[in-house]
Amino acid sequence: MTYKIAILGASGYTGAELVRLIAGHPSIEIAALSGNSKAGQSMAQVFPHLRHLDLPILTTIEDMDFDGIDLVFCALPHKTSQEVIAKLPKILKIVDLSADFRLRDPAAYKKWYGNDHAALDLQKEAVYGLTEFYRDDIAAARLVAGTGCNAATAQFALRPLIAAGVIDLDDIIIDLACAVSGAGRSLKENLLHAELSEGAHAYAVGGTHRHLGELDQEFSAIAGRPVEVQFTPHLIPANRGILATVYVKGDAQALHNVLQKQYADEPFIEVLPIGEHPSIRHIRGSNFCHVGVVADRRDGRAIVIAALDNLTKGSSGQALQNANLMLGLPETAGLMMAPLFP
Amino acid sequence: MTYKIAILGASGYTGAELVRLIAGHPSIEIAALSGNSKAGQSMAQVFPHLRHLDLPILTTIEDMDFDGIDLVFCALPHKTSQEVIAKLPKILKIVDLSADFRLRDPAAYKKWYGNDHAALDLQKEAVYGLTEFYRDDIAAARLVAGTGCNAATAQFALRPLIAAGVIDLDDIIIDLACAVSGAGRSLKENLLHAELSEGAHAYAVGGTHRHLGELDQEFSAIAGRPVEVQFTPHLIPANRGILATVYVKGDAQALHNVLQKQYADEPFIEVLPIGEHPSIRHIRGSNFCHVGVVADRRDGRAIVIAALDNLTKGSSGQALQNANLMLGLPETAGLMMAPLFP
Amino acid sequence: MTYKIAILGASGYTGAELVRLIAGHPSIEIAALSGNSKAGQSMAQVFPHLRHLDLPILTTIEDMDFDGIDLVFCALPHKTSQEVIAKLPKILKIVDLSADFRLRDPAAYKKWYGNDHAALDLQKEAVYGLTEFYRDDIAAARLVAGTGCNAATAQFALRPLIAAGVIDLDDIIIDLACAVSGAGRSLKENLLHAELSEGAHAYAVGGTHRHLGELDQEFSAIAGRPVEVQFTPHLIPANRGILATVYVKGDAQALHNVLQKQYADEPFIEVLPIGEHPSIRHIRGSNFCHVGVVADRRDGRAIVIAALDNLTKGSSGQALQNANLMLGLPETAGLMMAPLFP
Amino acid sequence: MTYKIAILGASGYTGAELVRLIAGHPSIEIAALSGNSKAGQSMAQVFPHLRHLDLPILTTIEDMDFDGIDLVFCALPHKTSQEVIAKLPKILKIVDLSADFRLRDPAAYKKWYGNDHAALDLQKEAVYGLTEFYRDDIAAARLVAGTGCNAATAQFALRPLIAAGVIDLDDIIIDLACAVSGAGRSLKENLLHAELSEGAHAYAVGGTHRHLGELDQEFSAIAGRPVEVQFTPHLIPANRGILATVYVKGDAQALHNVLQKQYADEPFIEVLPIGEHPSIRHIRGSNFCHVGVVADRRDGRAIVIAALDNLTKGSSGQALQNANLMLGLPETAGLMMAPLFP
């Protein structure tokens, strides 16, 4: 059986990544694409790398016909997303890639995103989309909220360690190197090639990055007490990939044991041998996440490093993985392609 | 039915690219891998991006057991390749990615490569591996010689035009921008990131690039008279991709008609609307080749631009496309993945 | 003696490059800076790399006091430039970096830039700013029109050859690899890091690039007959540098002799030994231009390759070189810094 | 007066950077250059970006005549450096850029570098070359040991804070993003463009980087008790620059006050306004170091970020700054060039 899906916001990078992945999927077909500012254009015009595919023309959301659609991927900006989803037919399954349904607490949403939530009833039914930890809920859900790409990376490194009680919860530092596609296709001076190339700088320093809302929510829930990590993302001159270097207090071997056990049967999470650590160049374009643990020279301290592709495992790949579950398909369908290297 | 293949020289970039592609192939299985200098290592050690795959350990060619193998991909350096292939069981089908069997004339081989050919009998049976133009011969061949990646790009732009007699054969200039993976994983100063980044320089200027041997052979054969093009490759700070900008004397619309007709049914060659031209970022990681034609402001002159990924369509993708034909499989099997952008 | 200068349009890349160069100049002082959209800001805010310098706050042009100013660098967009310069006190010496005063023929200006010229009297007095070929006129000029960066590169390769009559004027092809800073700090999708990195594409293909207006004017004037070259710029993933690969019909040794003789005493033009050719990584951040000549395998054909930094020798360095002449200072003052490599 | 200097090891990146800087120095002249593996070649052959300079031919060290030389820059690998320096005439002033004379304790040297020190008497007289903190000793020294580039960056962020007692000495984490030129011109697979581009990975994880020897020595001496920091360098796809993100426990405002006071009169160290932080693109090619302080959302925690160019302020620029002091020249001579951006 083939399921029909629509992608709202197909003219951005996560939308294009969804098309790339679904083009190779055995049981999902793209039935409709929206891209309001580029409505009327073909995908070949907006993304020439997709010109070999026979795809629907971009429409506005208003003009989209949802009859026969099984599932909608919503790759719109936050705030817009909640407004659009509130108006969609309730029969549709939805995977939202925005930040709108990630935070269960409306106050936390307002704190991090600045506006009141306009679809609180939908928020109540939304399931947090970190597949490896919410698998059963996702399979049963109608609305799944894709995670932040940085938040996903940090959680793959830390969730099992917090759950197992093997690290000090008051001294967790997450330092990230983030590739630029995570900022989307927006026209900003610091995303220009001439500015970013040969650059490297931190941003949202001091605990102001919005993905912290997710980490606070998830880590505190696991620990059963408030957990506030330190978190510094850095923009580096690369296009895809997040490398999270996480500093924790705990025994490296114990940490490695916990991670290895947790991820032993996961198809997409690879725990490296102890002492080894990953590079973003080895996961590019794939749905894999590599995790490594190294002991520090100081006893009782360890470094956990996780790498994934922000557009794939951190966003559109995760979204498809969740859609597979929601549609009753094999979780890995269309997602097993090897990374592109070099 | 599943065919078993071996890859000789799996520790280089074209070897790794073959593994990446075949990992997603429905009917081909990797049964053996050689990598003489890295024999005994796992592919995960040599290429960590492949660590999720269950692959044979790298062996020496001497230790490789060819029983049950249907086809061998030979991704070895030229000269080594002919020596190795000469010793392989004659029952094996072979796709050679080196330069060793591309030139039908032993004198031309010696002129361009410096050494006498040591397997002239094999040369006689080898078929030149530019799939779109040697399809039937390849399907029937035991030994196929993969083309040079630059030579493939130039031929996709020029072969139909030469055959149709629509361009001046004495004034063809091919100017290429070539990404660095075409130089392989060799340790040379000018391939270092610190040297190449923010660099751009021509090499093999003046008609000394070895791929000219192929172009001379092929273009002259098509034209029925000697054709000698001008050819200047440039190394640019990118990893994958060749962009060939070809200057010809002829009518742009006539050229475009010829190309469009030639490639109308080709699954991998996309002719853009007249006036449009391609970028390497739109074919990266894929087996597609994009071709465009633009008229010059001077009447009777045109620019033809072709783009492909040197490691995929220019090398390992082409090799797999040929292997599919040789094994009686659908030509496109395992090769329809969309390009990776951004 | 110290001269005081003002820079109009100091918030763009060429403006910042002027500040960088003049900061190291022994006899020139920056007295005023304009940047209309960023008026009121310090240069440290707009260009943090200049924060160690004690510079005037950015103002609007309207608020700028020209008393005591000896010379103005005008780094504004074309069309704006002619309007602004028309209103400046006539006592000021002016180096204009825009395209507004490069073309002596108003019809040509309109053809290439689309609008009528609004300051034709000023156009009459303007001197074309290619220092090495207009040195005496520039020294005596009040208004100098900086050249296009691509046009400068092509002219360093070709002017002496055309003048000497050693090449066929009907078959000149100029193929350029251009770094992205030449496009300025403008917010366009194809200048984003995620789009350009791993990209390479031609633009203004077929003879539509505006710098052709300059080449037509200059080459025809030298030849005493119309000369129309072919010209294809390519955007490559680098920040600074233009590499022009020029295909001509002529004897390589004769060409090399002409170039060597022409540039023997030039402080900034380096002619490489015959057979050698330049790379943009070896001129970055400097005012040098490297030129090489290689014979093609086909008799009577040669490749001339020239490299310079578009922001320095191609624009702001050239502007300062001209200002030095106009102020009676040593031509090389403040310009002899070595390139930055790696 | 002009001083004559020699550079040993001029064929590496730090050697070339010394030549670049000294070429613009008003009172220093390059009298001799060695490059053992490239002896007999001109600098133009080894580094074409220096072709405009009139430089001595590369010789072997054995063939070098030290008569009339005032000072030697030794840019050789560690271990070689101590052997060479031990044989130099004792009258020469020496700035060593290797690791050989950085560690005062021979046992620490052996621990971090693996071999016994072969010039312990010289070690005794060597002064640690972090100019801003050893200025008077350096001015009086005969032998100065340049610091590690990573170690310099970390010390600019941390020395004043440790001295002022405003941070917790037991919880200092230094996370660095390092550009690739810091690894030198050595031929290693992971320094190839095809490997590093689109890559980012940690190295020497867990406290094994040799620059920790310097940090342990210096920080413990300042604190008067053992201080062991955590330290993780990451290789990023850029050519020049180190960005150190330092996590400390202390009050951000107090930290900022200390740094601002410490560096108020330093010509090369720029402390940004509190809450701002630097990027490596803003110090490239210069001798400046930018330092910023940001408060974390958690009270009593702060992030200090420092950026410098590893080849300039981190190595050859520092060496020249020290040489200026040793020769009685103005400390900033030849070093005030603005960074190159973009």
mmCIF file of N, CA, C and O in Angstrom, chain C residues 93 127 135-142 325-326:
data_model
loop_
_atom_site.group_PDB
_atom_site.id
_atom_site.type_symbol
_atom_site.label_atom_id
_atom_site.label_comp_id
_atom_site.label_asym_id
_atom_site.label_seq_id
_atom_site.Cartn_x
_atom_site.Cartn_y
_atom_site.Cartn_z
ATOM 1 N N LYS C 93 39.137 65.950 -4.837
ATOM 2 C CA LYS C 93 39.559 64.856 -5.706
ATOM 3 C C LYS C 93 38.694 63.640 -5.364
ATOM 4 O O LYS C 93 38.342 63.424 -4.212
ATOM 5 N N VAL C 127 38.794 59.827 -15.630
ATOM 6 C CA VAL C 127 39.867 59.011 -16.213
ATOM 7 C C VAL C 127 39.661 57.562 -15.798
ATOM 8 O O VAL C 127 39.349 57.275 -14.640
ATOM 9 N N ARG C 135 48.491 55.894 -16.069
ATOM 10 C CA ARG C 135 49.195 56.482 -14.932
ATOM 11 C C ARG C 135 49.258 58.010 -14.984
ATOM 12 O O ARG C 135 48.926 58.695 -14.012
ATOM 13 N N ASP C 136 49.691 58.570 -16.112
ATOM 14 C CA ASP C 136 49.871 60.024 -16.179
ATOM 15 C C ASP C 136 48.535 60.752 -16.110
ATOM 16 O O ASP C 136 48.409 61.768 -15.418
ATOM 17 N N ASP C 137 47.561 60.236 -16.819
ATOM 18 C CA ASP C 137 46.234 60.859 -16.767
ATOM 19 C C ASP C 137 45.658 60.825 -15.353
ATOM 20 O O ASP C 137 45.012 61.773 -14.901
ATOM 21 N N ILE C 138 45.878 59.730 -14.686
ATOM 22 C CA ILE C 138 45.345 59.597 -13.316
ATOM 23 C C ILE C 138 46.018 60.613 -12.393
ATOM 24 O O ILE C 138 45.355 61.266 -11.574
ATOM 25 N N ALA C 139 47.324 60.764 -12.534
ATOM 26 C CA ALA C 139 48.054 61.701 -11.671
ATOM 27 C C ALA C 139 47.516 63.120 -11.827
ATOM 28 O O ALA C 139 47.530 63.917 -10.881
ATOM 29 N N ALA C 140 47.037 63.431 -13.005
ATOM 30 C CA ALA C 140 46.540 64.783 -13.272
ATOM 31 C C ALA C 140 45.030 64.911 -13.093
ATOM 32 O O ALA C 140 44.483 66.017 -13.216
ATOM 33 N N ALA C 141 44.349 63.824 -12.798
ATOM 34 C CA ALA C 141 42.887 63.841 -12.802
ATOM 35 C C ALA C 141 42.298 64.338 -11.494
ATOM 36 O O ALA C 141 42.926 64.268 -10.433
ATOM 37 N N ARG C 142 41.072 64.853 -11.593
ATOM 38 C CA ARG C 142 40.307 65.148 -10.389
ATOM 39 C C ARG C 142 39.369 63.979 -10.077
ATOM 40 O O ARG C 142 39.124 63.654 -8.913
ATOM 41 N N LEU C 325 48.712 58.483 -6.559
ATOM 42 C CA LEU C 325 49.156 59.281 -7.716
ATOM 43 C C LEU C 325 48.506 60.666 -7.701
ATOM 44 O O LEU C 325 49.172 61.683 -7.934
ATOM 45 N N MET C 326 47.232 60.721 -7.434
ATOM 46 C CA MET C 326 46.496 61.989 -7.466
ATOM 47 C C MET C 326 46.976 62.955 -6.386
ATOM 48 O O MET C 326 46.871 64.187 -6.533
#
